[in-house]
Amino acid sequence: MNKFSYYLKSPWLYYLIVVILSVLSVVYMQQRYTTMLQGGAEYQWPVKVEYSTNWVPDDSLTIKFLGNKTSWIGEKQPSIGKPIYVALGVQPNGVLYVKNASDRKPLEGEYILATAEEYTDGLVEFSIPYNKVRVNLEKVNPIFYNGQYKGLLMATLKLKNGEAVVTGVYNQGISLELAEPSSDAELMNKKDALLLPSAIINEENKKTQTSY
Amino acid sequence: MERTKLLWLREQLEIWEKEGIITKQNKTDIRNYCGKIPLKKTPTLKRLSLILGGISLILLGCFLLLAGFWHSFSPNGRFDIILVMLTVVLGIEALVLWQTKPGSTIRDIASIMYMVVMLVATYLMSDVYPLGDINGVGILITIVLSIFTGYFMKSAYVVGFSLLLSILWCTTSTAYLYGAKLVWLLILLALPFYKNMLKDDTYTSNSKIFVSWSLVMAVFFSFFFTLQTTGASINILLLTNLALITYLLGRISKMHGLWSLPFRSIGIAGLLYVIFVGTFSGTWSDIASLTTIHAVDYLLAFSSLGIIGYLIFIVCRQKLYLDIFIAGFAPIMGLCTIMACYQIMPLVITVLLNIYTLVVAALFVLAGIWQHKSSMINLPIIVLVDMILARFFDPSFTFLERGISFITVGLLVLIGNIIYLWNKNNTDQRFNREVKKRPLKTKNIPTTTESEQNIDIIDNDSIDNDKAGKETIDE
């Protein structure tokens, strides 16, 4: 008993606990990501990609999820900059669409955690924080991410308990590293075949007309 | 005698000897009387800053080297680098734990270094394996592990920084998702350390004060965070009670050390904020428009009132009667809240609060004059400035009314200041005139005639001793 209490008072015991917990915590952070990457169903979401130049060289693209505005069904108004739950529906082809947003976790169906950006007239605009995809930038055509590309890209992502991991970005089914950007004329012909929610396409068209 | 005083005296003795105010023998006697200058066991703040600065620069250099090539490594390679970083810092920590004694500065440095590396490691992990929130989970892990490190390394600073980091954590979306409970748990985790630290002499006074500041700030931020996440309805009453509990705890612990200063300062700052907000009629209109008040709010309000009651009992035992009036803000705020709930005009409530505030301020002024303590008069002045500033933003007064009242108060302050300075200047001049009448002329070691001339300035005993010393040598 005395020996036990001696060890219990020893700082080395607590040091050992801290060592184990320090290593376990980084392993946990790795496993949290890789487990999501390996399991569960994969969905698609129409996106745009951007590259932000940081002072540290980066090998990932920032994803902007399209159709990021929906009706708010929460009890109170959303707090701007705070997390909200976005309920998602899945089309037969695996493309996700936004149903509504709330401050409470949906009881059934898929959902994703997002950040409230703006709230007007019962509509909330949100951003999704799971917005990084690692690519080989040397192989990706810069037109895709420098704001010139008018076509829609599709991101594949895995969802679990509101968290998501983006597994890749595709242009007409081809990985961004291998794909070539389509011309404007090709885009006009193929737009109807994308099977995206019409609201997203219309909204995107409006933005494109204003931007270019 | 204190080290700083002795250092000052050492310099002065040389000057006095040169000026002829004292003899060499006097200097030796004074030195012997005052004793040796105690050597510093811990490095000075300047040296500590230099050490920390040097270590930080080395770490930053390593970071820059790593940053340039970071993304050229594979994710697994980056993970390995992070593990190496952690192993190195944990190794340093083990070495320090083995070689140094509790309370040493090196332990503090090693613990803080562990904290920084852990923070960087978790940040890099969230960069390699991105899962939304920048580093909410990483910061949480760092706080918990750093507090543990503080326990076994006996490092107060790392616990203090962990508490400050918990304030930063409150701003992450992870904290918002987990709720306020977790922040309070973090504070509870640090509380046993704080309790033991106050009794333990191995910790320096500075470290105790630092942890006190961190703890009180963390408690206040957590409280605001709780109000924000839970949507509490009677915030002003709850905040008043928290501020008063903090202040009273600081007051009753004042005699135990300077570590109680943060409690008093932040408690009073909280109370000033409450007075500021309470003087707006809009605050009470908002409470009047509430449809329901949560049961948790009632529970918190009554339990905090109970704690204040107990603290007042201790305050009375310590004969700090004036603080009872400050504690009186709790029932007054409670009364104001009840009045607001019963739809009584907000103007009446603000008038009631203002009157009570002015009465307490006047009592402090009178007590300050009575006890000749200028510090007691400062508090009412701050309270008055607080109340005046509140009117600057008060929409219930017109711009004309606010403008004229501000100009009037500003002129009064200036006139008061001019009178005070004029009076002070007169006193100083009178003092200087008296000093000029008896100037110090001696430059050399006082001889018989000069020492007789300056006998009223130089300490008589020292001259006698000097003469006695000479006589002894002659004999």
XYZ file of C-alpha atoms in Angstrom:
687
model
C 0.000 0.000 0.000
C 2.837 2.333 0.906
C 4.596 1.547 -2.325
C 1.374 2.231 -4.197
C 0.899 5.626 -2.562
C 4.580 6.414 -3.258
C 4.059 5.770 -6.967
C 0.807 7.697 -6.880
C 2.622 10.765 -5.563
C 5.508 10.433 -7.978
C 5.573 13.087 -10.719
C 6.913 10.449 -13.088
C 3.577 8.638 -13.086
C 1.820 11.793 -14.265
C 4.604 12.478 -16.732
C 4.026 9.023 -18.199
C 0.289 9.721 -18.471
C 1.003 12.997 -20.299
C 3.404 11.219 -22.685
C 0.814 8.570 -23.505
C -1.996 11.105 -23.906
C 0.160 13.401 -26.094
C 0.922 10.596 -28.528
C -2.621 9.249 -28.390
C -4.115 12.658 -29.127
C -2.238 13.084 -32.416
C -2.999 9.477 -33.337
C -6.658 10.175 -32.547
C -6.649 13.207 -34.847
C -5.171 11.080 -37.621
C -7.555 8.194 -37.058
C -10.596 10.454 -36.935
C -9.780 11.552 -40.471
C -8.663 8.230 -41.949
C -11.622 6.317 -40.495
C -13.974 8.708 -42.218
C -12.003 8.413 -45.417
C -12.222 4.650 -45.424
C -15.811 4.007 -44.389
C -19.328 5.098 -45.279
C -21.105 6.164 -48.445
C -19.670 8.754 -50.792
C -21.784 11.667 -51.966
C -21.363 14.430 -54.523
C -21.776 18.175 -54.215
C -21.422 20.807 -56.956
C -18.510 23.071 -56.145
C -16.028 25.689 -57.316
C -12.392 25.563 -56.377
C -10.001 28.346 -55.423
C -6.337 28.535 -54.618
C -5.261 30.941 -51.932
C -1.594 31.887 -51.875
C -0.304 31.728 -48.334
C 3.158 32.613 -47.097
C 3.622 28.882 -46.514
C 3.416 26.866 -49.762
C 0.174 24.899 -49.839
C -0.811 21.774 -51.748
C -4.548 21.990 -51.269
C -7.410 23.761 -52.995
C -10.181 25.557 -51.160
C -13.652 24.360 -52.059
C -16.670 26.611 -52.306
C -19.850 24.573 -52.005
C -22.656 25.822 -54.241
C -26.264 26.133 -53.184
C -25.271 27.356 -49.733
C -28.485 29.186 -48.934
C -31.533 27.571 -47.396
C -34.557 28.122 -45.209
C -33.997 28.434 -41.464
C -36.191 26.266 -39.253
C -34.440 26.893 -35.917
C -36.273 28.320 -32.905
C -34.056 31.385 -32.578
C -32.306 33.354 -35.286
C -28.903 31.904 -36.135
C -25.841 33.546 -34.596
C -23.560 34.711 -37.379
C -20.214 32.933 -37.348
C -21.552 30.121 -35.183
C -22.098 26.485 -36.212
C -25.462 25.328 -37.511
C -26.816 21.990 -38.725
C -27.683 21.735 -42.417
C -30.065 18.893 -43.288
C -29.213 17.191 -46.585
C -31.154 15.087 -49.035
C -29.632 12.653 -51.496
C -30.678 12.394 -55.147
C -30.715 8.959 -56.814
C -27.421 9.766 -58.559
C -25.706 10.481 -55.225
C -25.739 14.288 -55.527
C -26.562 16.001 -52.252
C -29.059 18.836 -51.958
C -29.797 21.128 -49.050
C -33.171 20.730 -47.311
C -33.024 23.278 -44.509
C -30.875 24.497 -41.636
C -31.395 24.580 -37.897
C -29.620 25.072 -34.584
C -30.627 21.537 -33.608
C -29.239 18.290 -34.926
C -31.667 16.629 -37.399
C -33.176 13.458 -35.961
C -32.901 11.501 -39.208
C -31.172 11.672 -42.563
C -27.810 13.094 -43.524
C -26.639 16.448 -42.206
C -23.489 18.537 -42.183
C -22.115 21.084 -39.724
C -21.767 24.523 -41.273
C -21.136 28.095 -40.190
C -23.909 30.703 -40.449
C -22.745 33.593 -42.651
C -25.854 35.707 -43.231
C -29.500 35.641 -42.275
C -32.274 37.509 -44.098
C -36.008 36.877 -44.337
C -35.919 33.337 -42.999
C -33.055 32.347 -45.294
C -29.641 31.524 -43.976
C -26.438 31.581 -45.992
C -23.784 29.229 -44.711
C -20.247 28.079 -45.382
C -18.999 24.545 -44.941
C -15.723 24.293 -43.048
C -14.689 20.950 -44.581
C -13.401 22.789 -47.585
C -9.908 21.511 -48.333
C -8.864 18.976 -50.923
C -5.272 17.898 -51.380
C -4.151 17.734 -55.022
C -0.952 17.721 -56.998
C -1.043 21.357 -58.073
C 1.536 20.829 -60.800
C -0.885 18.497 -62.582
C -4.037 20.628 -62.188
C -4.836 23.131 -64.925
C -4.802 26.586 -63.266
C -7.967 27.583 -65.195
C -9.926 25.404 -62.776
C -8.931 27.419 -59.739
C -8.021 30.929 -60.931
C -11.635 32.038 -61.392
C -11.759 31.689 -65.196
C -13.607 28.394 -65.377
C -17.347 28.757 -65.896
C -18.274 25.085 -65.629
C -19.388 23.251 -62.533
C -17.155 20.848 -60.738
C -18.268 17.989 -58.562
C -16.688 17.217 -55.211
C -16.979 13.783 -53.678
C -17.251 13.703 -49.916
C -17.859 11.290 -47.099
C -20.175 12.197 -44.247
C -20.308 10.976 -40.671
C -22.036 12.609 -37.687
C -22.133 15.965 -39.424
C -18.431 15.973 -40.247
C -17.126 15.524 -43.761
C -13.991 14.682 -45.658
C -13.599 15.774 -49.260
C -12.095 12.880 -51.171
C -11.701 14.503 -54.573
C -12.918 17.043 -57.136
C -14.001 16.048 -60.618
C -14.758 17.767 -63.872
C -17.338 15.714 -65.789
C -16.318 12.572 -63.959
C -12.569 13.018 -64.476
C -10.274 13.819 -61.573
C -9.105 17.427 -61.567
C -5.477 16.360 -61.939
C -6.271 14.578 -65.221
C -9.162 16.699 -66.528
C -8.955 19.450 -69.103
C -11.250 22.444 -68.787
C -14.226 22.406 -71.175
C -14.755 25.278 -73.580
C -17.734 27.641 -73.185
C -19.569 26.023 -76.109
C -19.142 22.539 -74.644
C -20.402 23.774 -71.324
C -23.568 25.192 -72.874
C -24.358 21.809 -74.454
C -23.573 19.683 -71.437
C -25.166 21.796 -68.745
C -28.551 20.034 -68.950
C -26.935 16.634 -68.564
C -25.448 17.389 -65.195
C -28.623 16.434 -63.348
C -28.016 19.067 -60.739
C -30.797 20.726 -58.847
C -32.104 23.376 -61.222
C -32.069 26.040 -58.516
C -28.304 25.698 -58.114
C -27.701 25.957 -61.867
C -29.911 29.042 -62.155
C -28.220 30.694 -59.208
C -24.804 29.838 -60.616
C -25.766 31.238 -64.030
C -26.811 34.506 -62.421
C -23.496 34.763 -60.588
C -21.546 33.927 -63.744
C -23.408 36.604 -65.712
C -22.645 39.186 -63.073
C -19.016 38.161 -62.709
C -17.962 37.928 -66.324
C 16.225 44.582 3.984
C 14.952 44.229 0.414
C 17.466 43.678 -2.368
C 16.332 46.717 -4.385
C 16.659 49.008 -1.362
C 20.125 47.652 -0.574
C 21.235 48.159 -4.177
C 20.006 51.746 -4.011
C 21.755 52.253 -0.697
C 25.040 50.877 -2.079
C 25.021 53.520 -4.813
C 23.963 56.273 -2.444
C 26.648 55.476 0.157
C 29.340 56.082 -2.466
C 27.788 59.439 -3.404
C 27.298 60.501 0.211
C 30.898 59.649 1.015
C 32.133 61.599 -1.995
C 29.906 64.537 -1.084
C 31.202 64.461 2.462
C 27.884 63.784 4.079
C 29.252 60.679 5.771
C 32.686 59.323 6.529
C 34.194 56.072 5.371
C 33.560 54.662 8.834
C 29.898 55.713 8.643
C 29.622 53.969 5.309
C 31.068 50.754 6.734
C 28.800 50.967 9.763
C 25.698 51.469 7.645
C 26.740 48.583 5.398
C 27.276 46.321 8.387
C 23.996 47.400 9.888
C 21.997 46.727 6.747
C 23.650 43.388 6.009
C 24.575 41.613 2.801
C 22.721 42.054 -0.463
C 20.760 38.827 -0.930
C 21.741 37.032 -4.138
C 18.925 36.303 -6.561
C 17.994 32.653 -6.790
C 15.764 33.109 -9.819
C 16.661 35.047 -12.960
C 15.265 38.533 -13.383
C 12.346 39.218 -15.657
C 14.689 40.780 -18.224
C 16.945 37.724 -18.264
C 13.942 35.421 -18.394
C 12.543 37.378 -21.348
C 15.902 37.067 -23.098
C 16.010 33.308 -22.525
C 12.443 32.905 -23.733
C 13.130 35.225 -26.667
C 16.196 33.179 -27.672
C 14.307 29.896 -27.455
C 11.386 31.360 -29.394
C 13.730 32.557 -32.158
C 15.318 29.108 -32.436
C 11.887 27.497 -32.577
C 10.724 30.027 -35.165
C 13.827 29.311 -37.249
C 13.062 25.578 -37.137
C 9.465 26.340 -37.992
C 10.470 28.405 -41.041
C 12.798 25.652 -42.247
C 10.033 23.140 -41.856
C 7.366 25.385 -43.402
C 9.311 25.768 -46.651
C 9.343 22.029 -47.272
C 6.251 21.031 -45.301
C 3.969 20.268 -48.231
C 6.630 18.381 -50.133
C 6.376 15.612 -47.535
C 3.666 12.947 -47.744
C 0.911 13.036 -45.071
C 2.554 10.103 -43.294
C 5.912 11.878 -43.443
C 4.367 14.975 -41.873
C 2.790 12.838 -39.176
C 6.214 11.375 -38.404
C 7.736 14.869 -38.144
C 5.020 15.847 -35.680
C 5.731 12.748 -33.612
C 9.460 13.571 -33.596
C 8.689 17.121 -32.413
C 6.576 15.765 -29.577
C 9.189 13.189 -28.596
C 11.909 15.850 -28.424
C 9.880 18.194 -26.243
C 8.753 15.351 -23.971
C 12.392 14.268 -23.673
C 13.417 17.794 -22.660
C 10.610 17.825 -20.142
C 11.783 14.507 -18.647
C 15.338 15.844 -18.380
C 14.157 19.000 -16.647
C 11.914 17.011 -14.295
C 14.851 14.800 -13.383
C 17.496 17.500 -12.969
C 15.671 20.470 -11.468
C 13.807 21.161 -8.273
C 10.155 22.216 -8.036
C 9.661 25.943 -8.425
C 12.670 26.428 -10.694
C 12.339 28.748 -13.679
C 13.686 26.074 -16.034
C 10.636 23.958 -15.213
C 8.372 26.835 -16.170
C 10.212 27.292 -19.454
C 10.105 23.553 -20.267
C 6.393 23.369 -19.461
C 5.551 26.388 -21.603
C 7.692 24.939 -24.392
C 5.697 21.699 -24.196
C 2.481 23.682 -24.395
C 3.619 25.631 -27.466
C 4.876 22.488 -29.233
C 1.649 20.649 -28.437
C -0.328 23.559 -29.851
C 1.780 23.607 -33.009
C 1.626 19.806 -33.327
C -2.154 19.684 -33.119
C -2.425 22.616 -35.530
C -0.221 20.806 -38.032
C -2.283 17.661 -37.529
C -5.433 19.556 -38.423
C -3.616 20.836 -41.509
C -2.572 17.333 -42.594
C -5.918 15.780 -41.700
C -8.384 18.662 -42.094
C -11.680 18.215 -40.321
C -13.428 21.545 -40.336
C -12.685 23.761 -37.350
C -9.129 25.143 -37.606
C -7.861 23.623 -34.392
C -10.665 23.540 -31.850
C -9.998 19.937 -30.848
C -6.230 20.539 -30.818
C -6.525 23.551 -28.502
C -8.754 21.562 -26.151
C -6.261 18.678 -26.006
C -3.400 21.152 -25.423
C -5.223 22.846 -22.531
C -5.988 19.577 -20.741
C -2.477 18.176 -21.146
C -0.807 21.470 -20.197
C -2.803 21.667 -16.965
C -1.659 18.119 -16.167
C 1.905 19.193 -16.957
C 1.501 22.092 -14.534
C 0.585 19.620 -11.779
C 3.625 17.346 -12.036
C 6.120 20.026 -13.094
C 4.792 22.368 -10.410
C 4.690 25.132 -12.989
C 2.183 27.869 -12.255
C 2.819 29.739 -15.491
C 1.777 26.850 -17.725
C -1.508 26.535 -15.819
C -2.026 30.289 -16.155
C -1.410 30.182 -19.891
C -3.716 27.159 -20.208
C -6.490 29.134 -18.551
C -5.873 32.017 -20.946
C -5.931 29.529 -23.826
C -9.343 28.339 -22.653
C -10.581 31.879 -23.361
C -9.317 31.535 -26.928
C -10.928 28.118 -27.176
C -14.321 29.686 -26.365
C -14.133 31.454 -29.743
C -13.848 28.223 -31.761
C -16.856 26.493 -33.213
C -15.832 23.275 -31.448
C -16.409 25.011 -28.111
C -19.782 26.230 -29.326
C -20.758 22.674 -30.287
C -19.584 21.113 -27.028
C -21.229 23.869 -25.011
C -20.103 25.831 -21.980
C -19.927 22.792 -19.681
C -16.536 21.820 -21.033
C -15.012 25.267 -20.373
C -16.148 25.079 -16.746
C -14.666 21.584 -16.515
C -11.325 22.984 -17.698
C -11.456 25.639 -14.979
C -12.404 22.998 -12.400
C -9.407 20.946 -13.527
C -7.107 23.863 -12.674
C -8.776 24.756 -9.356
C -7.059 22.157 -7.089
C -3.714 23.332 -8.479
C -4.599 26.951 -7.707
C -5.733 26.080 -4.183
C -2.490 24.223 -3.410
C -0.352 26.865 -5.113
C -1.590 29.624 -2.806
C -0.435 27.664 0.252
C 2.856 26.529 -1.290
C 5.929 28.735 -0.826
C 7.812 27.178 -3.752
C 5.736 29.348 -6.078
C 6.768 32.962 -6.472
C 4.425 35.827 -5.708
C 4.462 36.837 -9.392
C 3.369 33.397 -10.531
C 0.535 33.421 -7.993
C -0.651 36.806 -9.241
C -0.409 35.670 -12.870
C -2.499 32.535 -12.271
C -5.005 34.633 -10.313
C -5.433 37.020 -13.249
C -5.767 34.108 -15.666
C -8.270 32.281 -13.468
C -10.526 35.271 -12.872
C -10.424 36.229 -16.555
C -11.197 32.648 -17.591
C -14.137 32.534 -15.169
C -15.575 35.787 -16.537
C -15.128 34.780 -20.176
C -16.652 31.373 -19.474
C -19.559 33.114 -17.826
C -20.115 35.327 -20.878
C -19.751 32.254 -23.094
C -22.342 30.410 -20.998
C -24.773 33.314 -21.282
C -24.218 33.383 -25.034
C -24.699 29.647 -25.591
C -27.580 29.093 -23.198
C -29.405 32.321 -24.020
C -29.901 33.248 -20.353
C -32.597 35.861 -19.813
C -31.569 37.843 -16.705
C -27.928 38.365 -17.635
C -27.506 41.663 -15.754
C -28.498 40.171 -12.388
C -26.289 37.104 -12.853
C -23.342 39.221 -13.949
C -23.793 41.529 -10.936
C -23.722 38.561 -8.596
C -20.623 37.088 -10.241
C -18.814 40.445 -10.085
C -19.738 40.862 -6.420
C -18.669 37.330 -5.472
C -15.328 37.918 -7.212
C -14.846 41.299 -5.540
C -15.798 40.093 -2.065
C -13.519 37.062 -2.364
C -10.710 39.462 -3.227
C -11.562 41.713 -0.285
C -11.637 39.006 2.350
C -8.385 37.516 1.006
C -6.575 40.863 0.765
C -4.440 40.190 3.818
C -3.229 36.849 2.395
C -1.275 38.381 -0.454
C -1.236 40.381 -3.633
C -2.769 37.471 -5.561
C -6.185 38.701 -4.410
C -5.758 41.902 -6.447
C -7.139 40.400 -9.705
C -10.286 39.329 -7.853
C -10.879 42.867 -6.610
C -9.941 44.550 -9.895
C -11.994 42.351 -12.215
C -14.854 42.249 -9.693
C -15.015 46.043 -9.642
C -14.631 46.198 -13.444
C -17.583 43.821 -13.755
C -19.618 45.946 -11.360
C -18.776 49.120 -13.313
C -19.964 47.398 -16.486
C -23.214 46.426 -14.769
C -23.763 50.001 -13.522
C -23.000 51.271 -17.035
C -25.549 48.927 -18.622
C -28.045 49.290 -15.769
C -28.367 53.043 -16.209
C -29.899 52.513 -19.659
C -33.656 52.190 -19.594
C -33.418 49.849 -22.621
C -31.814 47.156 -20.433
C -34.901 47.018 -18.211
C -37.305 47.251 -21.146
C -35.675 44.100 -22.552
C -36.206 42.257 -19.265
C -39.799 43.538 -19.138
C -40.429 42.086 -22.600
C -39.295 38.590 -21.560
C -42.031 36.013 -21.817
C -40.350 33.386 -19.642
C -37.385 33.249 -17.295
C -35.630 29.900 -17.304
C -35.562 27.817 -14.125
C -31.748 27.651 -14.389
C -31.616 31.451 -14.205
C -33.681 31.445 -11.003
C -31.438 28.742 -9.555
C -28.256 30.620 -10.456
C -29.615 33.929 -9.167
C -30.696 32.537 -5.790
C -27.623 30.372 -5.253
C -25.301 33.294 -6.064
C -27.288 35.503 -3.687
C -26.772 32.854 -1.013
C -22.994 32.910 -1.636
C -22.991 36.718 -1.451
C -24.883 36.501 1.848
C -22.240 34.177 3.261
C -19.434 36.443 2.013
C -21.135 39.478 3.613
C -21.126 37.545 6.888
C -17.321 37.096 6.591
C -16.923 40.748 5.526
C -18.782 41.814 8.697
C -16.529 39.629 10.825
C -13.508 41.291 9.265
C -15.095 44.690 9.981
C -15.055 45.750 6.318
C -18.351 47.551 6.738
C -18.080 49.743 3.664
C -18.009 46.679 1.419
C -21.466 45.731 2.644
C -22.783 48.695 0.660
C -21.035 47.410 -2.453
C -22.530 43.971 -1.815
C -25.867 45.781 -1.571
C -25.866 46.009 -5.359
C -26.970 42.347 -5.440
C -30.354 42.870 -3.730
C -30.779 46.213 -5.533
C -30.251 44.532 -8.914
C -32.591 41.741 -7.834
C -35.209 44.324 -6.904
C -34.715 46.133 -10.217
C -35.150 42.853 -12.112
C -38.342 42.021 -10.197
C -39.664 45.553 -10.857
C -38.877 45.159 -14.559
C -40.674 41.800 -14.633
C -43.706 43.475 -13.033
C -43.734 46.017 -15.889
C -42.753 49.004 -13.737
C -41.490 51.943 -15.805
C -37.827 51.419 -16.808
C -37.094 55.071 -15.964
C -38.079 54.452 -12.316
C -35.737 51.457 -12.178
C -32.773 53.357 -13.637
C -33.411 56.238 -11.202
C -33.428 53.773 -8.287
C -30.146 52.219 -9.446
C -28.553 55.639 -10.016
C -29.592 56.864 -6.564
C -28.147 53.789 -4.863
C -24.918 54.111 -6.863
C -24.586 57.783 -5.914
C -25.277 57.014 -2.237
C -22.532 54.354 -2.195
C -20.162 56.716 -4.031
C -20.878 59.497 -1.505
C -20.272 57.091 1.404
C -16.903 56.167 -0.055
C -15.960 59.834 -0.481
C -16.899 60.598 3.133
C -15.007 57.561 4.394
C -12.003 58.579 2.283
C -11.997 62.093 3.748
C -12.535 60.737 7.262
C -9.735 58.176 7.011
C -7.452 60.430 4.882
C -7.263 57.782 2.144
C -7.194 59.165 -1.394
C -7.546 55.632 -2.791
C -11.063 55.463 -1.382
C -12.018 58.622 -3.248
C -10.735 57.241 -6.575
C -13.423 54.558 -6.762
C -16.389 56.989 -6.577
C -14.687 59.156 -9.220
C -14.406 56.143 -11.549
C -18.055 55.266 -10.846
C -19.137 58.819 -11.674
C -17.099 58.821 -14.887
C -18.698 55.467 -15.734
C -22.192 56.891 -15.209
C -21.398 60.020 -17.190
C -19.973 57.978 -20.072
C -23.126 55.882 -20.116
C -25.115 59.043 -20.878
C -22.981 59.604 -23.987
C -24.680 56.609 -25.598
C -28.075 57.034 -23.949
C -30.732 57.655 -26.620
C -33.307 58.753 -24.014
C -31.546 62.144 -23.809
C -31.368 64.566 -26.747
C -28.028 65.466 -28.293
C -28.449 69.023 -26.946
C -28.963 67.814 -23.365
C -26.076 65.375 -23.615
C -23.800 67.958 -25.258
C -24.438 70.677 -22.651
C -24.084 68.271 -19.714
C -20.809 66.885 -21.072
C -19.356 70.378 -21.602
C -20.395 71.367 -18.069
C -18.872 68.264 -16.480
C -15.716 68.679 -18.589
C -15.332 72.324 -17.448
C -15.866 71.306 -13.820
C -13.169 68.639 -14.128
C -10.743 71.164 -15.663
C -11.456 73.820 -13.030
C -11.100 71.248 -10.262
C -7.813 70.109 -11.746
C -6.509 73.694 -12.005
C -7.407 74.380 -8.359
C -5.772 71.124 -7.258
C -2.577 71.862 -9.235
C -2.435 75.458 -7.981
C -2.806 74.244 -4.412
C -0.185 71.516 -4.900
C 2.205 73.967 -6.575
C 1.881 76.353 -3.634
C 2.678 73.581 -1.162
C 5.720 72.491 -3.218
C 7.014 76.076 -3.477
C 6.580 76.607 0.245
C 8.566 73.425 0.891
C 11.336 74.496 -1.533
C 11.618 77.938 0.083
C 12.193 76.292 3.448
C 14.872 73.999 2.003
C 16.777 76.902 0.344
C 17.218 78.586 3.704
C 19.560 75.791 4.874
C 21.689 74.696 1.883
C 24.256 71.884 2.049
C 27.711 73.314 1.384
C 30.123 70.541 2.388
C 31.978 68.662 -0.300
C 34.922 67.116 1.552
C 34.928 64.908 4.586
C 33.617 67.103 7.375
C 36.364 68.569 9.502
C 35.808 70.152 12.855
C 34.624 73.585 11.670
C 32.494 72.424 8.713
C 30.892 69.663 10.655
C 29.912 72.160 13.334
C 28.333 74.414 10.702
C 26.299 71.585 9.230
C 25.528 69.936 12.484
C 21.791 70.560 12.053
C 21.706 68.724 8.757
C 24.003 65.802 9.300
C 22.965 63.195 11.745
C 24.435 64.125 15.134
C 25.020 60.551 16.092
C 27.094 59.823 13.035
C 29.420 62.779 13.780
C 29.779 61.685 17.358
C 30.620 58.209 16.217
C 33.094 59.653 13.736
C 34.845 61.679 16.419
C 34.802 58.738 18.786
C 36.310 56.599 16.054
C 39.133 59.129 15.511
C 39.821 59.300 19.198
C 40.032 55.552 19.449
C 42.539 55.441 16.580
C 44.621 58.238 18.146
C 44.730 56.428 21.444
